[in-house]
Short mmCIF file of C-alpha atoms and ligand atoms in Angstrom, two decimals:
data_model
loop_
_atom_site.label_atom_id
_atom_site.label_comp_id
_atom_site.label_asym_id
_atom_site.label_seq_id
_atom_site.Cartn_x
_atom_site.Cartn_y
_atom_site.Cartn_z
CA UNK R 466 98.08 35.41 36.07
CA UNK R 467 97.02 37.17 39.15
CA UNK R 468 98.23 40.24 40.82
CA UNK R 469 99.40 40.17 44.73
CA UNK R 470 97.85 42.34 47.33
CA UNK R 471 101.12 44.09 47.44
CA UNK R 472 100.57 45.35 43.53
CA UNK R 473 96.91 45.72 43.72
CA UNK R 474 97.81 48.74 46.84
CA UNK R 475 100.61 50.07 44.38
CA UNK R 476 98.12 50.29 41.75
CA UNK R 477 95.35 51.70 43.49
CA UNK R 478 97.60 54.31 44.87
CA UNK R 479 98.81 55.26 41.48
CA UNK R 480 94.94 55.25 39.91
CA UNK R 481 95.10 57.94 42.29
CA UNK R 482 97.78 60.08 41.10
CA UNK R 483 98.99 61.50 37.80
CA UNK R 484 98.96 59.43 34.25
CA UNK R 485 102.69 59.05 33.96
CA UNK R 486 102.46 56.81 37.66
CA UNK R 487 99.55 54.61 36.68
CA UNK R 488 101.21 53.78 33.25
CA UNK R 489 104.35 52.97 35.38
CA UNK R 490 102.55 50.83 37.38
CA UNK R 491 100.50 49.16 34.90
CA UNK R 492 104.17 48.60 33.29
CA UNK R 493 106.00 47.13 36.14
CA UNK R 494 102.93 44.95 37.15
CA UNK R 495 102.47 44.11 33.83
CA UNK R 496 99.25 44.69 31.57
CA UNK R 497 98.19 41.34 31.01
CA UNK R 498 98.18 41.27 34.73
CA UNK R 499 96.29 44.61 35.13
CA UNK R 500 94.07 43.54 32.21
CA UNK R 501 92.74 40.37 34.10
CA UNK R 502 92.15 42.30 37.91
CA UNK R 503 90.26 44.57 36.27
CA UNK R 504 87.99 42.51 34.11
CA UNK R 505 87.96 40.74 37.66
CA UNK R 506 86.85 43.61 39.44
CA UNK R 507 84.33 44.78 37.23
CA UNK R 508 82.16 41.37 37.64
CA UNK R 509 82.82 41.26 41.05
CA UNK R 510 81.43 45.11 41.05
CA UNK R 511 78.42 44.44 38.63
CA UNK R 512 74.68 44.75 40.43
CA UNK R 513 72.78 41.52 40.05
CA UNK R 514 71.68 40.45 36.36
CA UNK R 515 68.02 40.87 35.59
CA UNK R 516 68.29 39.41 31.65
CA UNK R 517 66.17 36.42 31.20
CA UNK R 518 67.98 35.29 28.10
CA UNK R 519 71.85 34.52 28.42
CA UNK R 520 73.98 37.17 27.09
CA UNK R 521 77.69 36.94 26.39
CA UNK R 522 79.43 40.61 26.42
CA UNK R 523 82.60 40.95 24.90
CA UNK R 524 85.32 43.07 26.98
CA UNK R 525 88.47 44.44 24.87
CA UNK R 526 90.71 46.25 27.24
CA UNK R 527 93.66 48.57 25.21
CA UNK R 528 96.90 49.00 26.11
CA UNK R 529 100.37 49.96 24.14
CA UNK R 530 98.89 48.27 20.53
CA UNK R 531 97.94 45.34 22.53
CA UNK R 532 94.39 44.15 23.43
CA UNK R 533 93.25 41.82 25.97
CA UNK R 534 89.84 40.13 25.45
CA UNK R 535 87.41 38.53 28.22
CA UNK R 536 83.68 37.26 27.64
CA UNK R 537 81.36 38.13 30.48
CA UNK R 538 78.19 35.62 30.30
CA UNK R 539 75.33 37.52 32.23
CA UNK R 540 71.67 35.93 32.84
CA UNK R 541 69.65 36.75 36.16
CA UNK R 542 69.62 34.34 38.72
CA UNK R 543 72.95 33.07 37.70
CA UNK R 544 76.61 33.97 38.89
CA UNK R 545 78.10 36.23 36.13
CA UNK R 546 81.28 34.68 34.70
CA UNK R 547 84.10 35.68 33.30
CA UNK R 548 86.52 33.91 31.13
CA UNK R 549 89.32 34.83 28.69
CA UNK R 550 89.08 35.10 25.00
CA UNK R 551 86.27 35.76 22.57
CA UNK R 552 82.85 33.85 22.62
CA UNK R 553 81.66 33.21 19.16
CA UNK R 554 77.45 34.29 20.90
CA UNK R 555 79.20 37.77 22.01
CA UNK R 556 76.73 39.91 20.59
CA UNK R 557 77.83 42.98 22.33
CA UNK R 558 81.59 44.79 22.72
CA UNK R 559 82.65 47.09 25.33
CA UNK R 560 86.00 48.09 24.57
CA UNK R 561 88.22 49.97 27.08
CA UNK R 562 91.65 51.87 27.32
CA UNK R 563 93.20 50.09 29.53
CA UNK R 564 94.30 52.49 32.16
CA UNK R 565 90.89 54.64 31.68
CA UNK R 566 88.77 51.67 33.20
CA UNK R 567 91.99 51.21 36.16
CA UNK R 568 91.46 54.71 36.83
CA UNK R 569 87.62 54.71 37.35
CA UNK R 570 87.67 51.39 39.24
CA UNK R 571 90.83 52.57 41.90
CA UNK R 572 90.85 56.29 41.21
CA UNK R 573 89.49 58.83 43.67
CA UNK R 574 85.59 58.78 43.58
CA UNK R 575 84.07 61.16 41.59
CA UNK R 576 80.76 62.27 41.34
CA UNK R 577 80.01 61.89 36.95
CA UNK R 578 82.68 59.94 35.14
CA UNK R 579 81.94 61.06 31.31
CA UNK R 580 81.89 58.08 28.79
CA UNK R 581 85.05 56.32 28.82
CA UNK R 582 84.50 53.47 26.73
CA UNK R 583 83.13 52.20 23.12
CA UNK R 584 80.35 50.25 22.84
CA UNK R 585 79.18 48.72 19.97
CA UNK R 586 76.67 45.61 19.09
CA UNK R 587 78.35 42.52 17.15
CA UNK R 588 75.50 42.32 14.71
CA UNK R 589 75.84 44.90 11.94
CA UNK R 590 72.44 45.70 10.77
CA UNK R 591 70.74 42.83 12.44
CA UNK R 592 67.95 40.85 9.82
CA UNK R 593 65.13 39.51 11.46
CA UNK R 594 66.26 36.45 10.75
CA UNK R 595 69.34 37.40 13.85
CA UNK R 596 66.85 39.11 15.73
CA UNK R 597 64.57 36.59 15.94
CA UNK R 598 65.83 32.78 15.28
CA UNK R 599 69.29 33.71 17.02
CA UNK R 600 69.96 32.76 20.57
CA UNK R 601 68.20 35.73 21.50
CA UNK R 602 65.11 34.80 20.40
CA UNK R 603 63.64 38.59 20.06
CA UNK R 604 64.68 39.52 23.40
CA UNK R 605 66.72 42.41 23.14
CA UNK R 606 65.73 43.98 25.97
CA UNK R 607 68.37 41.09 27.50
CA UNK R 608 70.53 42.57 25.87
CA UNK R 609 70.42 46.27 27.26
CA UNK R 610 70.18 44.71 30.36
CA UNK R 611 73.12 42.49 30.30
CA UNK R 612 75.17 45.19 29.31
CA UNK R 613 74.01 47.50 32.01
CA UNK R 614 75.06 44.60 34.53
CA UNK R 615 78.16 44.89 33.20
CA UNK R 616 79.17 48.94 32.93
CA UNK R 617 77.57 49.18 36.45
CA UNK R 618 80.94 48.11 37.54
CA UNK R 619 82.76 51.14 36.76
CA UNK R 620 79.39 53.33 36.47
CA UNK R 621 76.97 52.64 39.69
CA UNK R 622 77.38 54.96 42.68
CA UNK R 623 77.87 53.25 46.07
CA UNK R 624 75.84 50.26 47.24
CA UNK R 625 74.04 50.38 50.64
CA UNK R 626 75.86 47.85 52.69
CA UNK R 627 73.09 45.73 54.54
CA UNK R 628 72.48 45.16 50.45
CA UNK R 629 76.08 43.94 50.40
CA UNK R 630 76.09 41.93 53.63
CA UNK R 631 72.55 39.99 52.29
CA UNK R 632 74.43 39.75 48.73
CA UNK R 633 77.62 38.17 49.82
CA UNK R 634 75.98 36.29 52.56
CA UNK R 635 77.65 37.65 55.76
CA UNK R 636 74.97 37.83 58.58
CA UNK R 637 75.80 41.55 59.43
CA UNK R 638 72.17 42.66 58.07
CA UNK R 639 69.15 40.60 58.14
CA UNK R 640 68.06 37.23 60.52
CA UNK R 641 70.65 37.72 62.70
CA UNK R 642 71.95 40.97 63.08
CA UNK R 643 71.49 44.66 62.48
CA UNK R 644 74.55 45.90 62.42
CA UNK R 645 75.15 47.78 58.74
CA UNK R 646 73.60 51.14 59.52
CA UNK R 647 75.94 51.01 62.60
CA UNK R 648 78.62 50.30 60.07
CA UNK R 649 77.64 52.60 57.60
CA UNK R 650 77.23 55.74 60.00
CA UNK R 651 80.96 55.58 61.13
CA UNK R 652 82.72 53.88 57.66
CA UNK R 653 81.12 56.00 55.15
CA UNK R 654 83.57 58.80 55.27
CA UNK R 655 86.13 56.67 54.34
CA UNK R 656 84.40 54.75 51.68
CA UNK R 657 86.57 56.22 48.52
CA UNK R 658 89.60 55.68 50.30
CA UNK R 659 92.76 53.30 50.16
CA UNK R 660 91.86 51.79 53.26
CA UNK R 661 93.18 48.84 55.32
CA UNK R 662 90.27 46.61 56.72
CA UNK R 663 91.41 43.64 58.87
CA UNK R 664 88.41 41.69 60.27
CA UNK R 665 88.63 38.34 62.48
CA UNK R 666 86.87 35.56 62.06
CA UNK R 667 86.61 34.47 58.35
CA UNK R 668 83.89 31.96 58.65
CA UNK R 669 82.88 28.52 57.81
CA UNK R 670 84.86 27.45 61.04
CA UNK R 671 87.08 23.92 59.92
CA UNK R 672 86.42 23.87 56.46
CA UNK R 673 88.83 25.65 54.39
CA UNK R 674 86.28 26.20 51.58
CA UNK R 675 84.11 27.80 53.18
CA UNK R 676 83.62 31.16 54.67
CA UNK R 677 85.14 34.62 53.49
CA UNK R 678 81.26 36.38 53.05
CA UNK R 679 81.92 39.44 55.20
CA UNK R 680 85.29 39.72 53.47
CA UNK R 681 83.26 39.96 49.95
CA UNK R 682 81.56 42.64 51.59
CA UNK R 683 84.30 44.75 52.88
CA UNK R 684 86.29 44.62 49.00
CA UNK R 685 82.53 45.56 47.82
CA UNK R 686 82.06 48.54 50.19
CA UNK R 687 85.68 50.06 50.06
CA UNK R 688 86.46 49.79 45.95
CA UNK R 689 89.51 50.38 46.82
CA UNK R 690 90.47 48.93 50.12
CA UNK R 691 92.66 45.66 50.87
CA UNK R 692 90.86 43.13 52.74
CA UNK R 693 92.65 40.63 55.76
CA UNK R 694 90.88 38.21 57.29
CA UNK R 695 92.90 36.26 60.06
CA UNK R 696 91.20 33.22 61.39
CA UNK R 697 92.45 30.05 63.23
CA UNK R 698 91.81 27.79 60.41
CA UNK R 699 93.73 28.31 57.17
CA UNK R 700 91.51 29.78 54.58
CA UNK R 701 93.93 29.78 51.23
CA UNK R 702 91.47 29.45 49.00
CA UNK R 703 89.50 32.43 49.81
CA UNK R 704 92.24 34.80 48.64
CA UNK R 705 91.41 36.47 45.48
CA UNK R 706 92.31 40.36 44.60
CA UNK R 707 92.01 42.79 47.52
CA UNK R 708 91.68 39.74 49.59
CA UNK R 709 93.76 38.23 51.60
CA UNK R 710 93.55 35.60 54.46
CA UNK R 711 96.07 34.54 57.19
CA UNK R 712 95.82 32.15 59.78
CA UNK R 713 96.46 32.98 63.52
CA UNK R 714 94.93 32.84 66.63
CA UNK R 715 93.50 35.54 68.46
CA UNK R 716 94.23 34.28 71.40
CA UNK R 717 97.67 33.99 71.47
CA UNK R 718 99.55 38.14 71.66
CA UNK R 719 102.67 37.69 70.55
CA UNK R 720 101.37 36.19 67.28
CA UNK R 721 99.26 39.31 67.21
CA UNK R 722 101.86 41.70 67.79
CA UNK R 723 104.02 40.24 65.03
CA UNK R 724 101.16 39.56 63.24
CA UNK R 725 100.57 43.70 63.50
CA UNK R 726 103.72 45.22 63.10
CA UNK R 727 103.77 43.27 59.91
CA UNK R 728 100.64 43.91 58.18
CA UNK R 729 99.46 46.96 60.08
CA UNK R 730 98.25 49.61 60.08
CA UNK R 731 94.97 49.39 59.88
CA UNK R 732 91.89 51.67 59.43
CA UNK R 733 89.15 49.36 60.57
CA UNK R 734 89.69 46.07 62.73
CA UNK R 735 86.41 43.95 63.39
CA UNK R 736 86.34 41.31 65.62
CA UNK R 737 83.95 38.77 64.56
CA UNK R 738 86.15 35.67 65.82
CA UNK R 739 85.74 33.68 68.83
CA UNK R 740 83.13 35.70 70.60
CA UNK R 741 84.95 34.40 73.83
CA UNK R 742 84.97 37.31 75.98
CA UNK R 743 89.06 36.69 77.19
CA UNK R 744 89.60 36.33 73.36
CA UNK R 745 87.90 39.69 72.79
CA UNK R 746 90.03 41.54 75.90
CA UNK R 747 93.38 39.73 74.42
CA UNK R 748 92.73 40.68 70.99
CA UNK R 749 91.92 44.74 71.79
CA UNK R 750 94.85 44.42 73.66
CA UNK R 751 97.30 43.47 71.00
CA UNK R 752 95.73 45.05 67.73
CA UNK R 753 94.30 48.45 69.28
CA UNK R 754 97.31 49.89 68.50
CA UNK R 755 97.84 48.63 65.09
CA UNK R 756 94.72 51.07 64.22
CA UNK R 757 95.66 53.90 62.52
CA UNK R 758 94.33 57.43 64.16
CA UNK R 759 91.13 58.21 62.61
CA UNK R 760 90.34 54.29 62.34
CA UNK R 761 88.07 52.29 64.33
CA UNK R 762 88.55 48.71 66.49
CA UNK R 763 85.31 47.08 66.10
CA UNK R 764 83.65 44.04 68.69
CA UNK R 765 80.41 42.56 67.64
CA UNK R 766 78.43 39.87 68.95
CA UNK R 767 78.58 41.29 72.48
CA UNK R 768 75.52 39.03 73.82
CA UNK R 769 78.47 36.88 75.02
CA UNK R 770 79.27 38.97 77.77
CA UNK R 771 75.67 37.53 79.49
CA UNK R 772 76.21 34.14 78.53
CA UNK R 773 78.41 32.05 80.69
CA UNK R 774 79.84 29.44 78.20
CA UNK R 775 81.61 32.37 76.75
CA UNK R 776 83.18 33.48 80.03
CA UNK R 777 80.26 36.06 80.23
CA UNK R 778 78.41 36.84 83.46
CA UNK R 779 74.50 37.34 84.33
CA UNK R 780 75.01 39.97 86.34
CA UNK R 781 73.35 43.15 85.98
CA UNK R 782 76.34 45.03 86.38
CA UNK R 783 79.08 43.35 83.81
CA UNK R 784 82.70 42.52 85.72
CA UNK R 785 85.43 43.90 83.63
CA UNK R 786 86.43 40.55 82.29
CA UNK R 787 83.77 40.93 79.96
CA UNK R 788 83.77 42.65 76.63
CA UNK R 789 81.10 45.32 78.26
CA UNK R 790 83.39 45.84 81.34
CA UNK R 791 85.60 46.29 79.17
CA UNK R 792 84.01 48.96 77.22
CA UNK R 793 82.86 50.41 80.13
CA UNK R 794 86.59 50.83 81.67
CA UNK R 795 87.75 52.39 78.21
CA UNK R 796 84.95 55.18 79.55
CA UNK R 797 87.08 55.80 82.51
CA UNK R 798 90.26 55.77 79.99
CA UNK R 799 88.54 58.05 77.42
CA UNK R 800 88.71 60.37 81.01
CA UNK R 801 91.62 59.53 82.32
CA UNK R 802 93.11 63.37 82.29
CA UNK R 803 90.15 64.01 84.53
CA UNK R 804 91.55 62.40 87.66
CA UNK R 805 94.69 64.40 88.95
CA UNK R 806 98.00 62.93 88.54
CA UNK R 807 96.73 60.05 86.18
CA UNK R 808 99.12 59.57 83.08
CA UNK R 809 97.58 57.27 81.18
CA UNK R 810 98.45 53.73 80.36
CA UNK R 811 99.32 52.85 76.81
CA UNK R 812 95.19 52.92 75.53
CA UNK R 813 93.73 55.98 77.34
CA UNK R 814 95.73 57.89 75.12
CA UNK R 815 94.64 56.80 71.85
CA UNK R 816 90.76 56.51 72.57
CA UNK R 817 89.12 59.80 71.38
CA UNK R 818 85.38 57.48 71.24
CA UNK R 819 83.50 54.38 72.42
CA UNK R 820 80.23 54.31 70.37
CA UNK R 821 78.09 51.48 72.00
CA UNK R 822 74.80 49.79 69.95
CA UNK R 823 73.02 47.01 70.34
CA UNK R 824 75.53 44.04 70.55
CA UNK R 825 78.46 46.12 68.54
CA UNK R 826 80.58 48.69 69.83
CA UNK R 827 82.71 50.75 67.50
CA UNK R 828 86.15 52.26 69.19
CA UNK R 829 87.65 55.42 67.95
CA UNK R 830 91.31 56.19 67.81
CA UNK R 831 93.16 58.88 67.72
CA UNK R 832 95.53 61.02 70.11
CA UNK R 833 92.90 61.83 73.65
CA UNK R 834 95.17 64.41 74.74
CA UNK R 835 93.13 67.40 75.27
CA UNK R 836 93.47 67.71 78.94
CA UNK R 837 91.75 68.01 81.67
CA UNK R 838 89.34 70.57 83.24
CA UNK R 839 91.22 74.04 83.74
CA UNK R 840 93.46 73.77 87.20
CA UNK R 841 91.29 76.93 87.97
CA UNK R 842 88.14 74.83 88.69
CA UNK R 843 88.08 74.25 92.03
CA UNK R 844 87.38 69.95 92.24
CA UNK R 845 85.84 70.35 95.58
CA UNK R 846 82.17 71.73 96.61
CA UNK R 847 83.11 75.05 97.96
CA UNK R 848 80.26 76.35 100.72
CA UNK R 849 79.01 79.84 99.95
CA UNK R 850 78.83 82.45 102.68
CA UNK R 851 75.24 82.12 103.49
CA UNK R 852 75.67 78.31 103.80
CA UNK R 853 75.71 78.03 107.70
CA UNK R 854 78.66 76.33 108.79
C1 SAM Z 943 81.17 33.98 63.06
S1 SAM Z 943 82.44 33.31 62.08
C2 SAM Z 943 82.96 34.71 61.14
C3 SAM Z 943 81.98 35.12 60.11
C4 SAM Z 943 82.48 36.19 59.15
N1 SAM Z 943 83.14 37.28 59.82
C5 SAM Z 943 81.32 36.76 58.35
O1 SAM Z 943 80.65 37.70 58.83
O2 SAM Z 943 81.11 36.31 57.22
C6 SAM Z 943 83.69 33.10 63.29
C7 SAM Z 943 85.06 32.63 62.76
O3 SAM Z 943 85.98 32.85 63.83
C8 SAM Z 943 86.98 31.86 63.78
N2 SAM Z 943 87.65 31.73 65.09
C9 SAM Z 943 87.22 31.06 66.19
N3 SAM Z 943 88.13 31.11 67.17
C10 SAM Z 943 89.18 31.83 66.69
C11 SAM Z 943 90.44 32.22 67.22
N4 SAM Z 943 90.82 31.85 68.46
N5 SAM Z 943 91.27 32.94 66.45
C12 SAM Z 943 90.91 33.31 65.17
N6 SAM Z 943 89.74 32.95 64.61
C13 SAM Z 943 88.87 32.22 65.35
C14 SAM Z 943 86.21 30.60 63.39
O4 SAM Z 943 87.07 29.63 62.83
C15 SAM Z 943 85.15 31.13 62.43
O5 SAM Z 943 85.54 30.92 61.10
#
């Protein structure tokens, strides 16, 4: 029983508000529902085991006289999983109010949560016969460990995100490309937010398994954003909560403009698709405006615009059909109120920012309507009196 994306927004919104709205929501969605996206999310939230020996942690969640049970099975260098139901090894319990652990995975950040759970071990007075002939073996250090794995899901402050890029295997960060502290100086502010994050290109190209790493990354970084990922291959079985995919072409406007006025706005758009410089123009085009003010449009991988087989040009100066002419026209737009008796033309007005790197250029929206230099200022040189005529 999963939640959609449309639930998973109403519920993060309501983490975010009084009691009375989350247990409505937790109501209407339903707990069992709730119970599961949040045992989910915790996992998926969890830093990376370091426990040599397997340890299975048992997670009661509470809610109206009824309790929900998962086993999380943690050992380093293994995927932590999660299934539902007891595990007759559990030999630790973490139980939670229901709503309490909602509220400080979706709620607004904050900087101490106090203890909101119970924790207890599953061996009463452990004999040394249990401590050292179980499945343990004498390691309880595993143990502490395990468990930390676990309550750094609700517990850990943020990650650094070149960590998250080399964790979920995007190439954002490391080998390829250096592009996180780019990221990370312009997203951070909105990190504890509700936020929208749209990014195409999904990866793994035809097959429909594969793919969806940068996605990871984004529901990692933003606990409580939504995730899209449009791509022109259909990638179903990448959706999981806070992540969604949709398959489209970037190429193609009107499906972009429906596309938008459907699922917009958003706060971040990345364009890691094509890398075809017409693709890049089209896409900017069609989405900019989908970008809510205060969000950013985002174009990586702009090597392309030197390399020909991506309709790129040598030239030392780019032509504007690349994605650096391009960038370097929005310069002209960002001053558009400059030249006398210009009005603008759809984009000028929403660029307040065009923050170039290294291969990624982050676009900054908002309402560029400051106007121009005072009418006073005289635009043309003006010879003094002692200039000879
Ligand atoms: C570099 S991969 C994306 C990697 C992913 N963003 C990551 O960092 O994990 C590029 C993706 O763009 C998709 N793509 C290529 N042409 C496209 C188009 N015209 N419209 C939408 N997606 C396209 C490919 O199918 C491929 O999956």
């Amino acid at each position: 029983m999963h939640v959609t994306t449309e639930q998973a927004e109403t519920l993060i919104l309501a983490a975010g508000g009084r009691e009375t709205e989350l247990d409505a929501a937790i109501t209407d969605i339903g707990a069992k529902a709730v119970a599961s996206l949040a045992a989910e999310e915790l996992v998926f939230r969890g830093r990376l085991p370091s426990n040599k020996t397997l340890v299975h942690v048992q997670l009661d969640m509470l809610h109206d006289k009824e309790t929900f049970t998962y086993t999380i099975s943690v050992r380093a260098g293994e995927p932590v999983t999660l299934a539902e139901g007891k595990h007759d090894e559990a030999i630790f319990l973490l139980e939670f109010e229901l709503a309490i652990l909602v509220r400080s995975l979706y709620g607004a950040p904050r900087e101490h949560s106090a203890t909101a759970h119970r924790k207890r071990l599953l061996v009463e007075r452990p004999t040394a016969k249990a401590l050292y002939e179980g499945p343990l073996r004498g390691d309880w250090y595993s143990v502490g460990r395990a468990v930390d794995t676990v309550l750094s899901g609700c517990t850990a402050g943020p990650a650094d995100l070149g960590e998250l890029s080399v964790r979920h295997g995007t190439d954002k960060w490391g080998t390829w490309h250096w592009y996180t502290p780019h990221y990370e100086r312009h997203l951070r502010g909105m990190r504890g937010e509700p936020v929208r994050i749209l990014e195409i290109g999904i990866g793994g190209y035809n097959n429909p398994d594969l793919g969806g790493w940068s996605l990871k990354m984004w529901k990692a970084f933003f606990p409580r954003g939504l995730v899209t990922g449009l791509d022109v291959f259909a990638k179903h079985g990448l959706d999981e909560p806070r992540i969604r995919t949709v398959q489209g072409d970037q190429t193609d406007p009107g499906f972009l403009t429906s596309f938008g006025e459907q699922n917009g706005p958003f706060d971040v758009i990345v364009d890691d698709g094509s890398h075809v410089n017409e693709h890049i123009r089209t896409s900017f085009e069609a989405l900019f405006r989908f970008v809510r003010p205060g969000g950013f449009y985002i174009i990586e991988d702009m090597w392309t615009a030197y390399c020909e087989k991506f309709g790129g040009s040598e030239s030392a100066v780019s032509p504007p059909t690349t994605s650096v002419g391009m960038l370097q026209s929005l310069l002209d737009k960002l001053h558009y109120q400059e030249r006398p008796g210009e009005t603008g033309d759809g984009i000028a007005e929403q660029v307040v920012g065009v923050h170039v790197y290294h291969n990624i250029a982050f676009i900054e929206k908002g309402l560029n309507a400051e106007g121009g230099i005072a009418p006073s200022v005289s635009r043309f040189f003006e010879s003094s009196p002692s200039t000879p005529q």
